[in-house]
Every structure is written in structure tokens, then in C-alpha cells.
Short mmCIF file of C-alpha atoms in Angstrom, two decimals:
data_model
loop_
_atom_site.label_atom_id
_atom_site.label_comp_id
_atom_site.label_asym_id
_atom_site.label_seq_id
_atom_site.Cartn_x
_atom_site.Cartn_y
_atom_site.Cartn_z
CA UNK A 3 -4.13 -9.36 -6.20
CA UNK A 4 -2.53 -12.83 -5.95
CA UNK A 5 -3.38 -15.93 -7.95
CA UNK A 6 -1.63 -19.27 -7.78
CA UNK A 7 -1.91 -22.25 -10.09
CA UNK A 8 -2.30 -25.62 -8.44
CA UNK A 9 -2.44 -29.11 -9.87
CA UNK A 10 -5.58 -31.26 -9.60
CA UNK A 11 -6.28 -32.78 -6.21
CA UNK A 12 -7.20 -36.45 -6.22
CA UNK A 13 -5.57 -39.12 -8.35
CA UNK A 14 -5.16 -36.75 -11.24
CA UNK A 15 -8.92 -36.80 -11.88
CA UNK A 16 -10.29 -34.89 -8.88
CA UNK A 17 -11.29 -37.94 -6.79
CA UNK A 18 -10.46 -37.77 -3.08
CA UNK A 19 -8.36 -40.64 -1.74
CA UNK A 20 -8.40 -42.13 1.76
CA UNK A 21 -5.29 -41.57 3.91
CA UNK A 22 -2.56 -44.11 3.10
CA UNK A 23 -2.27 -47.20 5.25
CA UNK A 24 0.14 -50.13 5.19
CA UNK A 25 -0.08 -50.36 1.38
CA UNK A 26 -0.43 -47.67 -1.30
CA UNK A 27 -4.03 -46.72 -2.26
CA UNK A 28 -5.07 -49.37 -4.78
CA UNK A 29 -6.98 -46.95 -7.06
CA UNK A 30 -3.89 -44.76 -7.38
CA UNK A 31 -1.60 -47.74 -8.04
CA UNK A 32 -3.90 -48.90 -10.84
CA UNK A 33 -3.91 -45.44 -12.44
CA UNK A 34 -0.10 -45.25 -12.22
CA UNK A 35 0.17 -48.70 -13.83
CA UNK A 36 -1.91 -47.41 -16.76
CA UNK A 37 0.83 -44.83 -17.37
CA UNK A 38 3.85 -47.04 -16.55
CA UNK A 39 4.70 -44.97 -13.44
CA UNK A 40 4.01 -47.46 -10.61
CA UNK A 41 7.73 -47.42 -9.68
CA UNK A 42 7.05 -44.27 -7.62
CA UNK A 43 5.87 -46.60 -4.82
CA UNK A 44 9.00 -48.81 -5.01
CA UNK A 45 10.28 -47.71 -1.57
CA UNK A 46 6.86 -47.58 0.14
CA UNK A 47 7.76 -50.16 2.78
CA UNK A 48 10.71 -48.05 3.97
CA UNK A 49 8.65 -44.85 4.44
CA UNK A 50 7.25 -43.52 7.70
CA UNK A 51 3.45 -42.87 7.87
CA UNK A 52 4.15 -39.14 7.40
CA UNK A 53 6.35 -39.77 4.33
CA UNK A 54 3.70 -42.07 2.84
CA UNK A 55 1.15 -39.31 3.17
CA UNK A 56 3.53 -36.82 1.53
CA UNK A 57 4.13 -39.21 -1.38
CA UNK A 58 0.42 -39.85 -1.97
CA UNK A 59 -0.34 -36.11 -1.82
CA UNK A 60 2.51 -35.42 -4.25
CA UNK A 61 1.17 -37.96 -6.79
CA UNK A 62 -2.39 -36.67 -6.28
CA UNK A 63 -1.26 -33.14 -7.18
CA UNK A 64 -0.21 -34.31 -10.67
CA UNK A 65 -2.67 -34.35 -13.55
CA UNK A 66 -1.62 -37.89 -14.49
CA UNK A 67 -3.42 -38.22 -17.82
CA UNK A 68 -2.28 -34.80 -19.09
CA UNK A 69 1.30 -35.43 -17.90
CA UNK A 70 1.29 -38.79 -19.69
CA UNK A 71 0.08 -37.15 -22.91
CA UNK A 72 2.80 -34.48 -22.67
CA UNK A 73 5.52 -37.11 -22.10
CA UNK A 74 4.36 -39.30 -25.00
CA UNK A 75 3.82 -36.44 -27.48
CA UNK A 76 7.10 -34.72 -26.58
CA UNK A 77 9.29 -37.84 -26.75
CA UNK A 78 7.61 -38.95 -29.99
CA UNK A 79 8.22 -35.57 -31.65
CA UNK A 80 11.97 -35.84 -30.95
CA UNK A 81 13.89 -36.35 -34.17
CA UNK A 82 10.82 -36.08 -36.42
CA UNK A 83 11.49 -34.20 -39.67
CA UNK A 84 10.34 -30.57 -39.64
CA UNK A 85 9.41 -28.34 -42.57
CA UNK A 86 12.35 -26.57 -44.22
CA UNK A 87 13.01 -23.04 -43.05
CA UNK A 88 13.10 -19.89 -45.14
CA UNK A 89 14.19 -16.34 -44.25
CA UNK A 90 11.50 -13.99 -42.96
CA UNK A 91 10.01 -12.00 -45.89
CA UNK A 92 11.00 -8.33 -45.79
CA UNK A 93 7.32 -7.34 -45.90
CA UNK A 94 6.94 -8.76 -42.36
CA UNK A 95 9.65 -6.52 -40.86
CA UNK A 96 9.78 -2.83 -40.00
CA UNK A 97 13.51 -2.08 -40.13
CA UNK A 98 15.09 0.90 -38.40
CA UNK A 99 16.62 2.29 -41.60
CA UNK A 100 13.30 2.29 -43.49
CA UNK A 101 11.20 3.76 -40.64
CA UNK A 102 10.28 7.41 -41.22
CA UNK A 103 10.01 10.06 -38.52
CA UNK A 104 6.36 10.54 -39.52
CA UNK A 105 5.66 6.83 -38.89
CA UNK A 106 7.39 6.90 -35.51
CA UNK A 107 5.39 9.91 -34.37
CA UNK A 108 2.11 8.43 -35.64
CA UNK A 109 2.75 5.10 -33.91
CA UNK A 110 3.82 6.85 -30.67
CA UNK A 111 0.53 8.81 -30.61
CA UNK A 112 -1.57 5.75 -31.50
CA UNK A 113 0.09 3.80 -28.70
CA UNK A 114 -0.40 6.52 -26.10
CA UNK A 115 -4.08 6.81 -27.08
CA UNK A 116 -4.67 3.05 -26.63
CA UNK A 117 -2.81 3.14 -23.29
CA UNK A 118 -4.91 6.10 -22.09
CA UNK A 119 -8.02 4.05 -22.94
CA UNK A 120 -6.81 1.18 -20.71
CA UNK A 121 -6.35 -1.23 -23.62
CA UNK A 122 -2.76 -2.35 -22.83
CA UNK A 123 -1.59 -4.75 -20.14
CA UNK A 124 2.03 -5.63 -19.41
CA UNK A 125 3.00 -9.28 -18.84
CA UNK A 126 6.34 -9.98 -17.15
CA UNK A 127 7.98 -13.42 -17.32
CA UNK A 128 9.79 -13.66 -14.00
CA UNK A 129 9.92 -17.31 -12.99
CA UNK A 130 13.72 -17.62 -13.00
CA UNK A 131 16.15 -17.40 -10.11
CA UNK A 132 19.46 -15.58 -10.49
CA UNK A 133 21.43 -18.81 -10.09
CA UNK A 134 23.91 -17.99 -12.87
CA UNK A 135 24.28 -14.53 -11.33
CA UNK A 136 25.31 -16.16 -8.05
CA UNK A 137 22.01 -15.35 -6.31
CA UNK A 138 19.07 -17.51 -5.23
CA UNK A 139 16.75 -14.46 -5.35
CA UNK A 140 14.42 -13.83 -8.31
CA UNK A 141 16.34 -12.18 -11.17
CA UNK A 142 14.16 -9.06 -10.95
CA UNK A 143 15.51 -8.29 -7.45
CA UNK A 144 19.01 -7.99 -8.89
CA UNK A 145 20.83 -4.65 -8.68
CA UNK A 146 23.20 -4.36 -11.67
CA UNK A 147 25.28 -1.63 -10.01
CA UNK A 148 23.77 1.54 -11.46
CA UNK A 149 24.44 4.80 -9.54
CA UNK A 150 20.83 4.67 -8.23
CA UNK A 151 21.21 1.08 -6.95
CA UNK A 152 17.79 0.27 -8.44
CA UNK A 153 16.77 -3.34 -9.06
CA UNK A 154 15.50 -4.57 -12.45
CA UNK A 155 11.97 -4.67 -10.99
CA UNK A 156 12.23 -1.02 -9.94
CA UNK A 157 13.53 0.15 -13.35
CA UNK A 158 10.59 -1.60 -15.03
CA UNK A 159 7.99 -0.29 -12.56
CA UNK A 160 9.24 3.28 -13.03
CA UNK A 161 9.05 2.94 -16.82
CA UNK A 162 5.39 1.96 -16.41
CA UNK A 163 4.84 5.03 -14.22
CA UNK A 164 6.48 7.22 -16.87
CA UNK A 165 4.34 5.85 -19.73
CA UNK A 166 1.18 6.35 -17.63
CA UNK A 167 2.16 9.99 -17.18
CA UNK A 168 2.98 10.46 -20.90
CA UNK A 169 -0.35 8.90 -21.92
CA UNK A 170 -2.30 11.12 -19.49
CA UNK A 171 -0.49 14.25 -20.76
CA UNK A 172 -0.99 13.28 -24.42
CA UNK A 173 -4.73 12.95 -23.86
CA UNK A 174 -4.87 16.14 -21.72
CA UNK A 175 -6.09 14.11 -18.79
CA UNK A 176 -3.86 15.94 -16.34
CA UNK A 177 -2.71 13.63 -13.57
CA UNK A 178 -1.07 10.29 -14.35
CA UNK A 179 -3.50 8.71 -11.89
CA UNK A 180 -6.14 8.86 -14.61
CA UNK A 181 -4.21 6.27 -16.69
CA UNK A 182 -3.42 2.82 -15.29
CA UNK A 183 -1.44 0.04 -16.97
CA UNK A 184 -2.11 -3.31 -15.29
CA UNK A 185 1.03 -5.37 -14.65
CA UNK A 186 0.73 -9.19 -14.59
CA UNK A 187 3.83 -10.86 -13.17
CA UNK A 188 4.45 -14.57 -13.68
CA UNK A 189 6.54 -16.13 -10.93
CA UNK A 190 7.40 -19.78 -10.25
CA UNK A 191 7.08 -21.85 -7.07
CA UNK A 192 10.76 -20.96 -6.46
CA UNK A 193 10.36 -17.16 -6.79
CA UNK A 194 6.75 -16.38 -5.90
CA UNK A 195 6.97 -15.63 -2.17
CA UNK A 196 10.22 -13.63 -2.42
CA UNK A 197 8.92 -11.60 -5.37
CA UNK A 198 5.69 -10.64 -3.58
CA UNK A 199 7.55 -9.66 -0.41
CA UNK A 200 10.05 -7.59 -2.46
CA UNK A 201 7.21 -5.61 -4.04
CA UNK A 202 5.44 -5.15 -0.70
CA UNK A 203 8.59 -3.97 1.10
CA UNK A 204 9.25 -1.43 -1.69
CA UNK A 205 5.60 -0.23 -1.72
CA UNK A 206 5.22 -1.45 -5.30
CA UNK A 207 7.79 1.15 -6.45
CA UNK A 208 5.11 3.85 -6.58
CA UNK A 209 2.50 1.80 -8.44
CA UNK A 210 -0.87 1.01 -6.84
CA UNK A 211 -0.87 -2.44 -5.20
CA UNK A 212 -4.10 -3.36 -7.02
CA UNK A 213 -2.60 -2.75 -10.47
CA UNK A 214 -0.09 -5.59 -9.97
CA UNK A 215 -1.22 -9.23 -10.20
CA UNK A 216 1.12 -12.13 -9.38
CA UNK A 217 0.49 -15.65 -10.68
CA UNK A 218 2.61 -18.80 -10.79
CA UNK A 219 3.72 -20.85 -13.75
CA UNK A 220 3.27 -24.59 -13.37
CA UNK A 221 5.80 -27.36 -12.92
CA UNK A 222 6.27 -30.65 -14.77
CA UNK A 223 7.79 -33.90 -13.50
CA UNK A 224 11.38 -34.55 -14.58
CA UNK A 225 11.65 -37.83 -16.46
CA UNK A 226 14.19 -40.46 -17.50
CA UNK A 227 14.93 -41.00 -21.19
CA UNK A 228 12.28 -43.73 -21.28
CA UNK A 229 9.64 -41.37 -19.87
CA UNK A 230 9.50 -42.50 -16.23
CA UNK A 231 9.25 -40.03 -13.35
CA UNK A 232 12.52 -39.36 -11.55
CA UNK A 233 12.20 -39.46 -7.74
CA UNK A 234 13.95 -36.59 -5.96
CA UNK A 235 13.43 -38.34 -2.61
CA UNK A 236 11.69 -41.66 -1.85
CA UNK A 237 8.48 -39.66 -1.26
CA UNK A 238 8.71 -36.82 -3.82
CA UNK A 239 8.75 -36.67 -7.63
CA UNK A 240 11.46 -34.34 -9.05
CA UNK A 241 9.80 -31.36 -10.77
CA UNK A 242 10.95 -28.25 -12.63
CA UNK A 243 9.15 -25.12 -13.91
CA UNK A 244 7.47 -25.66 -17.29
CA UNK A 245 9.48 -22.94 -19.10
CA UNK A 246 8.51 -19.34 -19.83
CA UNK A 247 5.99 -20.71 -22.35
CA UNK A 248 4.09 -22.03 -19.33
CA UNK A 249 2.67 -18.51 -19.22
CA UNK A 250 -0.17 -19.43 -21.60
CA UNK A 251 -1.59 -22.35 -19.60
CA UNK A 252 -0.97 -20.44 -16.34
CA UNK A 253 -2.96 -17.43 -17.60
CA UNK A 254 -5.76 -19.77 -18.60
CA UNK A 255 -5.91 -21.90 -15.45
CA UNK A 256 -5.71 -18.87 -13.15
CA UNK A 257 -8.56 -17.22 -15.13
CA UNK A 258 -6.46 -14.14 -15.83
CA UNK A 259 -7.45 -14.05 -19.51
CA UNK A 260 -11.02 -13.40 -18.28
CA UNK A 261 -9.64 -10.85 -15.81
CA UNK A 262 -7.95 -8.99 -18.69
CA UNK A 263 -11.14 -9.04 -20.77
CA UNK A 264 -13.18 -7.68 -17.85
CA UNK A 265 -10.73 -4.77 -17.55
CA UNK A 266 -11.20 -3.91 -21.24
CA UNK A 267 -7.65 -4.97 -22.18
CA UNK A 268 -7.12 -5.67 -25.88
CA UNK A 269 -3.31 -5.87 -26.19
CA UNK A 270 -0.64 -7.55 -24.06
CA UNK A 271 3.03 -6.52 -23.99
CA UNK A 272 5.05 -9.56 -22.92
CA UNK A 273 8.74 -9.54 -21.98
CA UNK A 274 11.47 -11.30 -19.97
CA UNK A 275 12.73 -9.83 -16.70
CA UNK A 276 16.47 -9.97 -17.40
CA UNK A 277 16.81 -7.02 -19.81
CA UNK A 278 18.00 -3.79 -18.17
CA UNK A 279 16.98 -1.65 -21.18
CA UNK A 280 13.52 -3.12 -21.80
CA UNK A 281 11.03 -0.47 -22.93
CA UNK A 282 8.04 -1.73 -20.96
CA UNK A 283 4.68 -0.74 -22.52
CA UNK A 284 6.44 0.93 -25.47
CA UNK A 285 3.88 3.26 -27.13
CA UNK A 286 5.69 3.16 -30.52
CA UNK A 287 5.68 -0.67 -30.63
CA UNK A 288 2.02 -0.75 -29.57
CA UNK A 289 1.07 1.82 -32.24
CA UNK A 290 2.94 -0.21 -34.90
CA UNK A 291 1.16 -3.37 -33.72
CA UNK A 292 -2.29 -1.76 -33.91
CA UNK A 293 -1.47 -0.17 -37.29
CA UNK A 294 -0.42 -3.52 -38.80
CA UNK A 295 -3.55 -5.25 -37.45
CA UNK A 296 -1.65 -8.48 -36.67
CA UNK A 297 -2.27 -11.08 -33.94
CA UNK A 298 1.35 -11.21 -32.75
CA UNK A 299 4.50 -9.11 -33.06
CA UNK A 300 8.05 -9.23 -31.78
CA UNK A 301 10.86 -6.76 -31.43
CA UNK A 302 14.02 -8.10 -33.05
CA UNK A 303 17.65 -7.03 -33.24
CA UNK A 304 20.05 -7.82 -36.08
CA UNK A 305 22.21 -10.82 -35.32
CA UNK A 306 25.72 -9.57 -34.53
CA UNK A 307 27.66 -12.45 -36.15
CA UNK A 308 26.78 -15.90 -37.59
CA UNK A 309 27.54 -18.01 -34.50
CA UNK A 310 25.91 -15.67 -31.94
CA UNK A 311 23.94 -17.80 -29.47
CA UNK A 312 20.49 -16.34 -30.14
CA UNK A 313 17.33 -17.82 -31.59
CA UNK A 314 16.24 -16.30 -34.91
CA UNK A 315 12.87 -15.81 -36.55
CA UNK A 316 12.32 -17.92 -39.68
CA UNK A 317 9.44 -18.88 -41.92
CA UNK A 318 8.61 -22.57 -41.50
CA UNK A 319 7.79 -24.08 -44.91
CA UNK A 320 6.62 -22.32 -48.10
CA UNK A 321 4.18 -19.60 -47.08
CA UNK A 322 4.12 -21.07 -43.55
CA UNK A 323 4.02 -19.27 -40.21
CA UNK A 324 6.86 -17.31 -38.67
CA UNK A 325 8.54 -19.12 -35.79
CA UNK A 326 11.78 -19.09 -33.80
CA UNK A 327 14.61 -21.55 -34.33
CA UNK A 328 17.06 -21.88 -31.44
CA UNK A 329 20.74 -21.34 -32.26
CA UNK A 330 21.50 -24.98 -31.39
CA UNK A 331 18.98 -26.12 -34.05
CA UNK A 332 20.26 -23.88 -36.86
CA UNK A 333 22.71 -25.62 -39.17
CA UNK A 334 26.02 -23.67 -39.29
CA UNK A 335 25.86 -23.32 -43.10
CA UNK A 336 22.42 -21.68 -42.75
CA UNK A 337 23.63 -19.55 -39.84
CA UNK A 338 26.40 -18.18 -42.08
CA UNK A 339 24.33 -17.85 -45.28
CA UNK A 340 24.47 -14.39 -46.88
CA UNK A 341 21.69 -12.61 -48.76
CA UNK A 342 23.49 -11.74 -52.02
CA UNK A 343 21.40 -8.60 -52.61
CA UNK A 344 21.94 -6.99 -49.21
CA UNK A 345 25.27 -8.56 -48.17
CA UNK A 346 23.71 -9.35 -44.78
CA UNK A 347 22.91 -12.63 -43.06
CA UNK A 348 19.85 -14.37 -44.53
CA UNK A 349 18.68 -15.41 -41.05
CA UNK A 350 19.39 -12.20 -39.19
CA UNK A 351 16.38 -11.35 -36.99
CA UNK A 352 17.22 -12.32 -33.41
CA UNK A 353 14.50 -13.05 -30.89
CA UNK A 354 15.04 -11.00 -27.70
CA UNK A 355 11.80 -11.91 -25.84
CA UNK A 356 9.95 -8.63 -26.43
CA UNK A 357 6.51 -9.56 -27.74
CA UNK A 358 3.05 -8.08 -28.31
CA UNK A 359 -0.16 -10.14 -28.59
CA UNK A 360 -3.86 -9.45 -28.92
CA UNK A 361 -5.87 -10.83 -26.00
CA UNK A 362 -7.97 -12.89 -28.43
CA UNK A 363 -4.83 -14.55 -29.77
CA UNK A 364 -3.53 -15.37 -26.27
CA UNK A 365 -6.74 -17.32 -25.61
CA UNK A 366 -6.31 -19.29 -28.86
CA UNK A 367 -2.66 -20.08 -28.04
CA UNK A 368 -3.52 -21.38 -24.58
CA UNK A 369 -6.01 -23.82 -26.14
CA UNK A 370 -3.73 -24.79 -29.05
CA UNK A 371 -0.66 -25.53 -26.92
CA UNK A 372 -2.76 -27.52 -24.45
CA UNK A 373 -4.21 -29.64 -27.26
CA UNK A 374 -0.86 -30.29 -28.97
CA UNK A 375 0.95 -31.13 -25.70
CA UNK A 376 4.42 -30.98 -27.33
CA UNK A 377 7.13 -29.64 -25.02
CA UNK A 378 10.82 -29.01 -25.63
CA UNK A 379 12.92 -31.73 -24.04
CA UNK A 380 16.17 -30.62 -22.39
CA UNK A 381 18.77 -33.00 -21.00
CA UNK A 382 19.77 -31.73 -17.53
CA UNK A 383 21.21 -32.79 -14.19
CA UNK A 384 18.21 -33.71 -12.00
CA UNK A 385 18.15 -34.10 -8.18
CA UNK A 386 17.71 -37.80 -7.43
CA UNK A 387 17.39 -40.10 -4.41
CA UNK A 388 21.08 -41.01 -4.79
CA UNK A 389 22.42 -37.50 -5.46
CA UNK A 390 21.97 -36.42 -9.10
CA UNK A 391 21.17 -38.17 -12.34
CA UNK A 392 20.94 -37.10 -15.98
CA UNK A 393 17.31 -36.78 -17.00
CA UNK A 394 14.92 -34.71 -19.08
CA UNK A 395 13.09 -31.49 -18.25
CA UNK A 396 9.90 -30.65 -20.13
CA UNK A 397 9.51 -26.98 -21.08
CA UNK A 398 7.52 -24.71 -23.33
CA UNK A 399 8.96 -21.42 -24.58
CA UNK A 400 7.10 -18.16 -24.96
CA UNK A 401 7.90 -18.11 -28.71
CA UNK A 402 6.00 -21.42 -29.16
CA UNK A 403 2.97 -19.15 -29.66
CA UNK A 404 4.10 -17.77 -33.02
CA UNK A 405 3.27 -20.80 -35.24
CA UNK A 406 -0.38 -20.39 -34.12
CA UNK A 407 -0.53 -16.73 -35.21
CA UNK A 408 -2.55 -16.03 -38.37
CA UNK A 409 -0.34 -12.94 -38.86
CA UNK A 410 2.95 -11.83 -37.32
CA UNK A 411 4.97 -8.62 -37.71
CA UNK A 412 8.57 -7.99 -36.64
CA UNK A 413 9.83 -4.61 -35.43
CA UNK A 414 13.58 -4.01 -35.52
CA UNK A 415 15.14 -2.15 -32.59
CA UNK A 416 18.77 -1.25 -31.92
CA UNK A 417 20.37 -3.46 -29.31
CA UNK A 418 22.30 -0.54 -27.82
CA UNK A 419 18.93 1.13 -27.12
CA UNK A 420 16.74 -1.76 -26.01
CA UNK A 421 18.69 -4.93 -25.24
CA UNK A 422 20.97 -5.23 -22.20
CA UNK A 423 20.65 -8.86 -21.06
CA UNK A 424 21.59 -9.84 -17.50
CA UNK A 425 22.20 -13.60 -17.60
CA UNK A 426 25.71 -14.42 -16.37
CA UNK A 427 27.81 -13.45 -13.35
CA UNK A 428 30.40 -10.69 -13.67
CA UNK A 429 33.64 -12.21 -14.98
CA UNK A 430 31.80 -14.06 -17.76
CA UNK A 431 32.43 -13.01 -21.35
CA UNK A 432 28.98 -11.58 -22.12
CA UNK A 433 25.51 -10.65 -20.78
CA UNK A 434 26.74 -9.71 -17.29
CA UNK A 435 25.48 -7.07 -14.82
CA UNK A 436 28.60 -5.02 -15.69
CA UNK A 437 27.97 -5.15 -19.45
CA UNK A 438 24.27 -4.28 -18.94
CA UNK A 439 25.14 -1.39 -16.63
CA UNK A 440 27.52 0.09 -19.21
CA UNK A 441 24.88 -0.20 -21.94
CA UNK A 442 22.44 1.77 -19.75
CA UNK A 443 25.03 4.43 -18.82
CA UNK A 444 26.18 4.89 -22.44
CA UNK A 445 22.64 5.25 -23.80
CA UNK A 446 21.63 7.72 -21.10
CA UNK A 447 24.84 9.71 -21.60
CA UNK A 448 23.89 10.12 -25.29
CA UNK A 449 20.42 11.32 -24.23
CA UNK A 450 21.92 13.95 -21.90
CA UNK A 451 24.35 15.28 -24.52
CA UNK A 452 21.55 15.38 -27.14
CA UNK A 453 19.47 17.42 -24.67
CA UNK A 454 22.28 20.01 -24.33
CA UNK A 455 23.98 18.69 -21.18
CA UNK A 456 27.71 18.21 -20.54
CA UNK A 457 29.59 15.36 -18.85
CA UNK A 458 32.77 15.35 -16.80
CA UNK A 459 34.41 12.11 -15.72
CA UNK A 460 37.47 11.01 -13.78
CA UNK A 461 37.66 7.56 -15.42
CA UNK A 462 37.52 6.94 -19.21
CA UNK A 463 34.03 7.66 -20.55
CA UNK A 464 33.74 4.17 -22.09
CA UNK A 465 33.82 2.78 -18.53
CA UNK A 466 31.25 5.13 -17.00
CA UNK A 467 28.35 7.44 -17.81
CA UNK A 468 25.19 8.87 -16.29
CA UNK A 469 21.87 7.23 -15.44
CA UNK A 470 18.60 9.00 -16.21
CA UNK A 471 15.76 8.03 -13.87
CA UNK A 472 12.85 6.47 -15.80
CA UNK A 473 10.63 8.92 -13.90
CA UNK A 474 12.33 11.76 -15.85
CA UNK A 475 12.38 10.25 -19.33
CA UNK A 476 11.17 7.07 -21.01
CA UNK A 477 13.25 7.14 -24.19
CA UNK A 478 15.26 10.36 -24.06
CA UNK A 479 12.30 12.76 -24.40
CA UNK A 480 11.62 15.81 -22.16
CA UNK A 481 15.22 16.18 -20.93
CA UNK A 482 16.06 19.68 -22.24
CA UNK A 483 14.60 21.47 -19.20
CA UNK A 484 16.71 19.30 -16.87
CA UNK A 485 19.96 19.06 -18.88
CA UNK A 486 20.46 22.07 -21.16
CA UNK A 487 23.59 23.98 -20.18
CA UNK A 488 24.20 21.83 -17.08
CA UNK A 489 27.28 19.73 -16.34
CA UNK A 490 27.00 16.29 -14.74
CA UNK A 491 29.90 14.35 -13.23
CA UNK A 492 29.81 10.67 -14.21
CA UNK A 493 28.83 8.33 -12.72
CA UNK A 494 25.62 9.81 -11.27
CA UNK A 495 21.84 9.49 -11.47
CA UNK A 496 19.82 12.32 -12.97
CA UNK A 497 16.44 12.50 -11.27
CA UNK A 498 13.88 15.21 -10.56
#
């Protein structure tokens, strides 16, 4: 199933315009003047008839009134005072050290039951290209160098297959085919075609083609500091994807929230593509989420050190909602502040883009963000008629949803078990394919040894390890029959 999100045709209000002639369409010029954007026609006289048509179509594809509201609201909110932040109350967090084995088992079973009833969907944020990895392909196509050579997309698809099988077995429903987890994948105009072809050429990695739905996030015009559209060419406005928080409006405009409701989905597991250890459709997290009865939840890891470049969860104002503050916005004295009772950082819960929402809440967020129209403004190098210029990109982030949540719970996970980010090219200091690969190999090596297996290696063990296929084990379970008493030579993949 494929859905794409398009802008409004007609001058931003659905009205059809006649083909351009010797002068720009007067109705469109008047509308642009209303918003202070008539400069887009500055080079009209130099354009060929074909270029004039392209320019008019480009402007027509923009929702002019909504774009104007976003620009005004976002620029106005810059520099406005915000409510003081407080640490997240401990009652909102399930920490690893306080979690009992009984709770884990109960949540695991609750999660598997909900999955077997078709109540969970998985939502993948995959609009980004691997530019920083030195690739123009979508990040999910990237192979981090594991013994299996599997891409991030394949690892995630196989984890879904494994959870389907575990849920079917837990409910005594025999074959995994009786349990289906629907996978919604958000692409961008830059990654959509390549992503779809990658899935098709790999036969959806063993999933059914009709359980995967692709949809595109939107784009927003890039603007100058005074809010005017930047022209990439004389006949095209410069645009950029609207951030991973564009997922909410994209789900709404492509009618996928209704699609989820029709399928009987109640809960949505939402995550970013560039994490090699992501536990997609994690039954324990889902069970915790259902048990707490909250609208939104997030997995968090403890911040490693005060200046680590991660956003952290905070409470905004006395008794206010939980939200995420980016590392660049957190004052260094607050970043270093210590909780005197625990000896740990006061603001310690890092956001790692692993979220769970109720479907009802997702619908509310889509409406709320649309009404507020406040985007994050990032100063970036923008393609421009005369090369490049410094301008502003307008983005929403997936964590912008949390202030709208009537209740939020945080669930601590260990980074060595669930967080292996793939953001920078090998040779960088952190978050590289090499560092992610080692995190996977080390974790899986611990699983094998715990299941009674042995490892041999011809290079130091800290530089190698074994990979366990997600089709064999989701989180280290069910490995005794494969590993007990057997010796594996690292590096290798352990599969059925």
C-alpha cells in the first residue's frame, strides 16, 4: 500500500489557474502580495514559457495561508520566555534497577497478548538520507558491516517477524501467520522511491507486502531571516522536509489515522531508523504502557556525562507537562546539576526517539500541532539561485507531541542493549557504523555465553563478536537449544 502527501493544487486555496502567459497570473500575484512573497516572480521576464509554467505550478502546490501562519508563528516565538524547567518526577519513570522480574514477565505477557489481538502498529521515521554516512541512499538501506551484511531495514523487519512468532506462540495460535503487525514507514520526497524499490527488491524481508504502508512527510519552504521564500532557481522555491515531527500532519493528511482505526489498532510504537539495536514492537514496553494507562511513553537512557549532545526529558513549569529540551537549549549549569540525594545528574533522562502513543492521542496531536503552527527554526546553508545562502529551515520534531499528552511515562533501558545510533561516517568520534556494529556484536556475544555457548576469536574480543539473527531471538530468549555446548568462531552470524 502506498500513500503520498501532496500540497494543495491551485493558488493555495484549491482554485485552478489558467496557464501562464506573458505576465504572472494576477490572482496569484495578489495572494502572494498579501503574504509579502511577490518577489518569487522577480525574474519572470527572463523565464522561458516552460519555466514560467514550472514556477506557477510550484507556487500553486504551496498552501500559502498555512505556510504564512507557520512562518509568522515560528519567527514570533523565537526568543520568547519559556516556563522554567524542573527534573522529571521519579514517579513518572520506571528505572532498570527498581524493575522486578515479576513486572518484566507480566509486561512481556501483556504486550504479547495485545500484539496477538492486532492492537499494535509500528511507525518508522525514515525520511533522512545517509548524507553524513557518505551515502545518498535512505539511512535504512545502510549496511553497518555485520557478518550477515544485513541493512538496518532488514534487521528491523526480522525483529517484527520474530515478535509476530512469539505472540502467536504465547497465545497458542500456532503459525506466526496468524499474528500480523502493520508497519507504517514515513519517507520523504528524497527517499520515497528508493525505499519502496529496496523493499520490493528484497521481497519485503519476509513480511507480507500488504502489511507495509509507505507515506511521505511534507516539505516546507526555506526562508530568509525576514520570512521571505528563498528561490533555489528562478522558477523553484527552495524546500526542505518538515522534520520527523512532520509525521503527525502526514498521518492525518494521508488518512492513515483512519486506516489504523479500521484495522483495530490501539497503540503505535514509533522510532527512528538509525538505531541498530532498536527493539521494534517491544512487548515489554507495550505491556508497561498499557499497565500505566498513559497517552504517551518514551524509552530513555541515562545521560552518560553532563555535556553529552542529547536532548533530555524535563517537566516544563510547576506541575506542567513532560517535554524534551535539546542539548543546545540546556544551560550548562543545569546540564551539570547534581541531585544531592542520589549523586546523579538532575536532568539525566535522555531522549533516544523510542516512543509509544495511543491512537487517540496521535489524532489529538495532529490537530494541536496544526492549530499552534509553531516550528523549530534552524539556521542552515540553503541552495540559492546564486549558489548557496544562509537561511532558515522550518521543522517539527517527533517529541513536540509530549506537551500535548495528558499523561506521560518514561521507561529506562540500557544503552548497551537498545541504543546503537548510526549517524556519522566511520572515522568520526561517535555514533558510527563501526561503533554500532560493535555494540550489536558485544550484546549478542553476551546472549550466546548466557545460553551456554562458547566463543573463539583470532582478534581481541573487544573488537569482534557474534551476531544472532533476529529470526532466532528477539532479546536473547530461546537460544539454549542453538547455543548450549557449541563453540562459535567470531565474527559470525548465528541463524537457524
